[in-house]
mmCIF file of C-alpha atoms in Angstrom:
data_model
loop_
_atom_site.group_PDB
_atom_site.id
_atom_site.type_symbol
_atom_site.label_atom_id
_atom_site.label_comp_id
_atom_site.label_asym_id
_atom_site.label_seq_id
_atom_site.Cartn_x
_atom_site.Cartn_y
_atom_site.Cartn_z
ATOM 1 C CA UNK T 1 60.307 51.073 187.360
ATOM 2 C CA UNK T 2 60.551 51.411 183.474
ATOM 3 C CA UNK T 3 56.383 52.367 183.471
ATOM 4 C CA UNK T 4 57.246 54.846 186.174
ATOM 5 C CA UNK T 5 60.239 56.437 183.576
ATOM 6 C CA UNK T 6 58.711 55.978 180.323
ATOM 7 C CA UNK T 7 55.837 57.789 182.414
ATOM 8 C CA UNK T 8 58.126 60.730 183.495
ATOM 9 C CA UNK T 9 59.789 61.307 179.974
ATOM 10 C CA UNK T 10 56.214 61.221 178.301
ATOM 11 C CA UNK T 11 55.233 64.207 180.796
ATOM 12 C CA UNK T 12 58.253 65.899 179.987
ATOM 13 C CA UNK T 13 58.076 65.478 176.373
ATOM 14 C CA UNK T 14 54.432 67.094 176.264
ATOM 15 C CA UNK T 15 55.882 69.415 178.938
ATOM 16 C CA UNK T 16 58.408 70.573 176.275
ATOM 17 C CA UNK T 17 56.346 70.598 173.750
ATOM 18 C CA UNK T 18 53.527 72.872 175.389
ATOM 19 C CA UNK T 19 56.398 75.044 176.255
ATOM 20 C CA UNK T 20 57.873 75.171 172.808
ATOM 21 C CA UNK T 21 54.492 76.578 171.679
ATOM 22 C CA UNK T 22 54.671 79.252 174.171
ATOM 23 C CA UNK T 23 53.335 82.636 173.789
ATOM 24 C CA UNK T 24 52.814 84.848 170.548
ATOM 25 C CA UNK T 25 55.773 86.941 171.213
ATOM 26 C CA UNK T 26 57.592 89.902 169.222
ATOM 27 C CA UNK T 27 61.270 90.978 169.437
ATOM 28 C CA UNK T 28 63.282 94.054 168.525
ATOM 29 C CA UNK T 29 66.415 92.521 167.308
ATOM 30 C CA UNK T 30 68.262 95.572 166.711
ATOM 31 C CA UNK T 31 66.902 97.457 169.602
ATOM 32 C CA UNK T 32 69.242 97.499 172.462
ATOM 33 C CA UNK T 33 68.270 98.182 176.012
ATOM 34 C CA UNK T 34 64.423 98.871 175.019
ATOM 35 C CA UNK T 35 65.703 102.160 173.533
ATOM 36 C CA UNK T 36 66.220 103.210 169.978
ATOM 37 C CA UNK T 37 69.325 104.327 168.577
ATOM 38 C CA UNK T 38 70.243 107.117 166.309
ATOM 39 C CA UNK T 39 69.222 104.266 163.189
ATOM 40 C CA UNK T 40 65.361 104.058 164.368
ATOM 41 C CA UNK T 41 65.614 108.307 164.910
ATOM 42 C CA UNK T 42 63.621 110.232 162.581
ATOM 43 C CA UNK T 43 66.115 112.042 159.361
ATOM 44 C CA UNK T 44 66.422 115.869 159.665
ATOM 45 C CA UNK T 45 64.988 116.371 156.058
ATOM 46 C CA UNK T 46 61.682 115.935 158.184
ATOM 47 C CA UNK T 47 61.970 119.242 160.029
ATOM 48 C CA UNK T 48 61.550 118.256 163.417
ATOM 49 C CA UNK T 49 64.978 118.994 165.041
ATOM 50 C CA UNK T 50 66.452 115.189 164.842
ATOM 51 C CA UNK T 51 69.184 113.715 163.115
ATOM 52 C CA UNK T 52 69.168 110.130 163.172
ATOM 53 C CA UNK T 53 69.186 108.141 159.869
ATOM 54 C CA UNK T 54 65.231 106.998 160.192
ATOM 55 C CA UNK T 55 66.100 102.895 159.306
ATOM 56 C CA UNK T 56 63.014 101.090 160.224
ATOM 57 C CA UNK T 57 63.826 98.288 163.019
ATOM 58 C CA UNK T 58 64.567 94.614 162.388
ATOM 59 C CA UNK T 59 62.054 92.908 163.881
ATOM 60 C CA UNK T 60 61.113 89.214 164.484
ATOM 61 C CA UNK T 61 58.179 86.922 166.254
ATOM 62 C CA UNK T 62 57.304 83.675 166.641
ATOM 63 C CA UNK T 63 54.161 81.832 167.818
ATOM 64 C CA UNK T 64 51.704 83.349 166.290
ATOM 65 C CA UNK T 65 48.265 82.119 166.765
ATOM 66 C CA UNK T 66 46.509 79.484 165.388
ATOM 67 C CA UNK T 67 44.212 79.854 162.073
ATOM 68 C CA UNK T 68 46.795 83.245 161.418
ATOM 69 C CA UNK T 69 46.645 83.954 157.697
ATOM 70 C CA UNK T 70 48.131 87.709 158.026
ATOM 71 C CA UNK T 71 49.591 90.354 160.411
ATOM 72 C CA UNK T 72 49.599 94.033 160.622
ATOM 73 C CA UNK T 73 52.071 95.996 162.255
ATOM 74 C CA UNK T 74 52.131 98.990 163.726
ATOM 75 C CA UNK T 75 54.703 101.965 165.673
ATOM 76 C CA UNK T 76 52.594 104.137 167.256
ATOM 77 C CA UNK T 77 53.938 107.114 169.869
ATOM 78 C CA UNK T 78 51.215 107.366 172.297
ATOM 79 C CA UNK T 79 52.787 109.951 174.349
ATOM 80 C CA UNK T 80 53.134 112.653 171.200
ATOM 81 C CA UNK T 81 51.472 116.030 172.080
ATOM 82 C CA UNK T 82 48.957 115.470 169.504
ATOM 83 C CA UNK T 83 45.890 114.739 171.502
ATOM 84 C CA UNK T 84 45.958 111.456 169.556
ATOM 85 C CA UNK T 85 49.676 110.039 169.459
ATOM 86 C CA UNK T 86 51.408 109.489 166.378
ATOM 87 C CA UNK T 87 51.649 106.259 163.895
ATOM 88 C CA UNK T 88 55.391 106.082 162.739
ATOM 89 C CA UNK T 89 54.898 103.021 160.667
ATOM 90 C CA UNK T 90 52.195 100.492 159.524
ATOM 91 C CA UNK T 91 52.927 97.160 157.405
ATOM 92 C CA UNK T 92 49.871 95.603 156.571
ATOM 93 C CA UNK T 93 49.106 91.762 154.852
ATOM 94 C CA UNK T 94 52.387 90.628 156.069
ATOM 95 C CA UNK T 95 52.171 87.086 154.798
ATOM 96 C CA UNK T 96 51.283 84.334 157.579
ATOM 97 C CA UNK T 97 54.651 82.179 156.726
ATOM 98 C CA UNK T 98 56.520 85.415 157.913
ATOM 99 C CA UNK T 99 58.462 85.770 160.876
ATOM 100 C CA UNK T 100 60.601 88.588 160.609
ATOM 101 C CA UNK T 101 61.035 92.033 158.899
ATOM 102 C CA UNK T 102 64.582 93.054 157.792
ATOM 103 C CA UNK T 103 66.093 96.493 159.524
ATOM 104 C CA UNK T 104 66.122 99.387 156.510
ATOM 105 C CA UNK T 105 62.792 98.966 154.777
ATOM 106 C CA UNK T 106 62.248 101.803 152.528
ATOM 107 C CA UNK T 107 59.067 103.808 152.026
ATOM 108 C CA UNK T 108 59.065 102.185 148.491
ATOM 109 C CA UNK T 109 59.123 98.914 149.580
ATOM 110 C CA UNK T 110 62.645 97.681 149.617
ATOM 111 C CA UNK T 111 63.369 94.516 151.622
ATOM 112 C CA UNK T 112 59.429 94.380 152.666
ATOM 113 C CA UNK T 113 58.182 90.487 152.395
ATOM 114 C CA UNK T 114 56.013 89.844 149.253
ATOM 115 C CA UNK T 115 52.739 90.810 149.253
ATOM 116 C CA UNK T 116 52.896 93.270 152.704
ATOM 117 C CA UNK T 117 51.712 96.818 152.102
ATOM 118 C CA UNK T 118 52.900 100.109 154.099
ATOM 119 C CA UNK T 119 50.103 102.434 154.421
ATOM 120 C CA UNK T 120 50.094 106.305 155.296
ATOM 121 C CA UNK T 121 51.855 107.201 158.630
ATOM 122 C CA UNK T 122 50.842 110.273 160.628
ATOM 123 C CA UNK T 123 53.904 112.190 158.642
ATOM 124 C CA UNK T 124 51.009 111.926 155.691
ATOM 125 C CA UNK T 125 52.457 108.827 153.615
ATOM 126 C CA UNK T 126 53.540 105.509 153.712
ATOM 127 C CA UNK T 127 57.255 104.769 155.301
ATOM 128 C CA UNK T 128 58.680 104.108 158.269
ATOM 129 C CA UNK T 129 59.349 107.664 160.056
ATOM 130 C CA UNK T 130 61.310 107.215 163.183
ATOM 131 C CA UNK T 131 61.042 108.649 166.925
ATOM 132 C CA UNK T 132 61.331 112.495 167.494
ATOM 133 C CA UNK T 133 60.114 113.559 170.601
ATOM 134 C CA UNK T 134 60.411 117.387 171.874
ATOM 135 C CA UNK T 135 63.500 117.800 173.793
ATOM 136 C CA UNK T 136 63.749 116.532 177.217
ATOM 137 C CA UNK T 137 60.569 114.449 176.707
ATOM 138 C CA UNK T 138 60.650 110.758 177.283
ATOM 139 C CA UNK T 139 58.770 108.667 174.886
ATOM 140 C CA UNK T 140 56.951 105.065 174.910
ATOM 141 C CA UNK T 141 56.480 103.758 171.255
ATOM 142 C CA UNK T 142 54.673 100.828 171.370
ATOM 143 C CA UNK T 143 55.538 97.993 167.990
ATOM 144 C CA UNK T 144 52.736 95.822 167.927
ATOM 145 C CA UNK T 145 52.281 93.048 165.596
ATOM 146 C CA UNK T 146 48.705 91.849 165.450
ATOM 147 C CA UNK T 147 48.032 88.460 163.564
ATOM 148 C CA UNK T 148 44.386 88.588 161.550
ATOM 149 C CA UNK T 149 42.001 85.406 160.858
ATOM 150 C CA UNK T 150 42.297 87.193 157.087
ATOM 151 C CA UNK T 151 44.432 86.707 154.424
ATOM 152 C CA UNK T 152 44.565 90.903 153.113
ATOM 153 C CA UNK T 153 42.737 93.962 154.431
ATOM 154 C CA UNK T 154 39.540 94.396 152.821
ATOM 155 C CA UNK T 155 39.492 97.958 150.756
ATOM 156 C CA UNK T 156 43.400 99.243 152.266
ATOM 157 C CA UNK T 157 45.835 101.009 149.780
ATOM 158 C CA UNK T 158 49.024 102.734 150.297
ATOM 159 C CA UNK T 159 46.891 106.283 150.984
ATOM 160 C CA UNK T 160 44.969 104.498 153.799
ATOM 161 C CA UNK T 161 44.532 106.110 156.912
ATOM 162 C CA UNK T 162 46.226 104.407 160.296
ATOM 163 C CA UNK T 163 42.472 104.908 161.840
ATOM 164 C CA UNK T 164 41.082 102.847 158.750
ATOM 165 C CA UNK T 165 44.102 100.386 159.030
ATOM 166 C CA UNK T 166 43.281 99.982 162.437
ATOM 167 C CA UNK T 167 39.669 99.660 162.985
ATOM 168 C CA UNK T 168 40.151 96.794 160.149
ATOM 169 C CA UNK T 169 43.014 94.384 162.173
ATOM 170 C CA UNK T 170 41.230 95.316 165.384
ATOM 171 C CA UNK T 171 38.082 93.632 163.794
ATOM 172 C CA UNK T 172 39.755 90.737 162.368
ATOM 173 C CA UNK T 173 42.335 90.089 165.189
ATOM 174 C CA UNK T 174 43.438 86.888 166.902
ATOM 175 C CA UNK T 175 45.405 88.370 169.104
ATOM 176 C CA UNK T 176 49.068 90.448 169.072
ATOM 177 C CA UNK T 177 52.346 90.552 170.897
ATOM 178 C CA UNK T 178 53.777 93.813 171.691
ATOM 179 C CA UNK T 179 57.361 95.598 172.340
ATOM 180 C CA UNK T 180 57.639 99.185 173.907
ATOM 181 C CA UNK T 181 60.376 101.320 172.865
ATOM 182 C CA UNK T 182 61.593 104.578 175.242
ATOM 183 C CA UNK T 183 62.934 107.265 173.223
ATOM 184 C CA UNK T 184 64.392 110.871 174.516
ATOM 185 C CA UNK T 185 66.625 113.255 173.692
#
């Protein structure tokens, strides 16, 4: 009887444990409902016709593969009526012993882990700019944090392109964990 329940508690425990691992996952803390709220919305001294106060998203992850020694993340709108979408935000060499960004980062770098580098948006420079979509459009923004087998982004720089950014994670990924935010208004 005691083999058959030191047995069963030995499954368990590497039950548990497999489970604790679990999947590289990523979470919009301040996000509620899987819709932003007027402090993701992009500032009016943009000039698109919003309002909101265009506060970058607290965001948090955990599992992230094994051998990760960096992650890149990105906000892209791939519904924007550019032809091409629209990257509202990318962090790049976030530090592998990070697990969460703070809401509010600023486009100079206040509150951003040490180390991680913004690079140029499709608003032309580095900074979180928030969702805007035309009126009575509904809009998927997809947050994806990618974790990279490399420790920094060979040759990127605050006046990096998203399309440089992203060819460069893409080639060095281990894999990412993705949120998608709706946006209308």
């Amino acid at each position: 009887m005691y083999k058959k329940l030191f047995a069963a508690v030995i499954i368990s425990l590497s039950s548990s444990a497999a489970f604790a691992a679990g999947a590289f996952t990523l979470k919009a803390d301040d996000i509620k409902n899987g819709r932003f709220g007027s402090q993701q919305v992009l500032s009016e001294d943009y000039g698109f016709g919003c309002s909101g106060e265009n506060l970058s998203p607290a965001l948090s992850w955990k599992n992230a593969p094994k051998g990760t020694k960096s992650f890149v993340l990105t906000i892209y709108d791939k519904d924007a009526p550019t032809g091409l979408g629209w990257v509202h935000w990318v962090v790049a060499n976030i530090p592998a012993n990070v697990n969460k960004l703070p809401a509010g980062i600023t486009a100079d770098g206040k509150n951003l882990p040490a180390g991680a580098l913004q690079t140029r948006t499709d608003f032309g420079n580095p900074g979180y700019g928030g969702a805007c979509p035309p009126k009575g459009r509904k809009h998927r923004y997809e947050i994806t944090l990618t974790a990279l087998k490399i420790d920094k982004l060979p040759n990127v720089a605050p006046d990096s392109m998203p399309a440089l950014v992203g060819f460069l994670t893409k080639a060095n990924s281990l894999g990412s964990a993705k949120v998608t935010v709706v946006y209308q208004r």
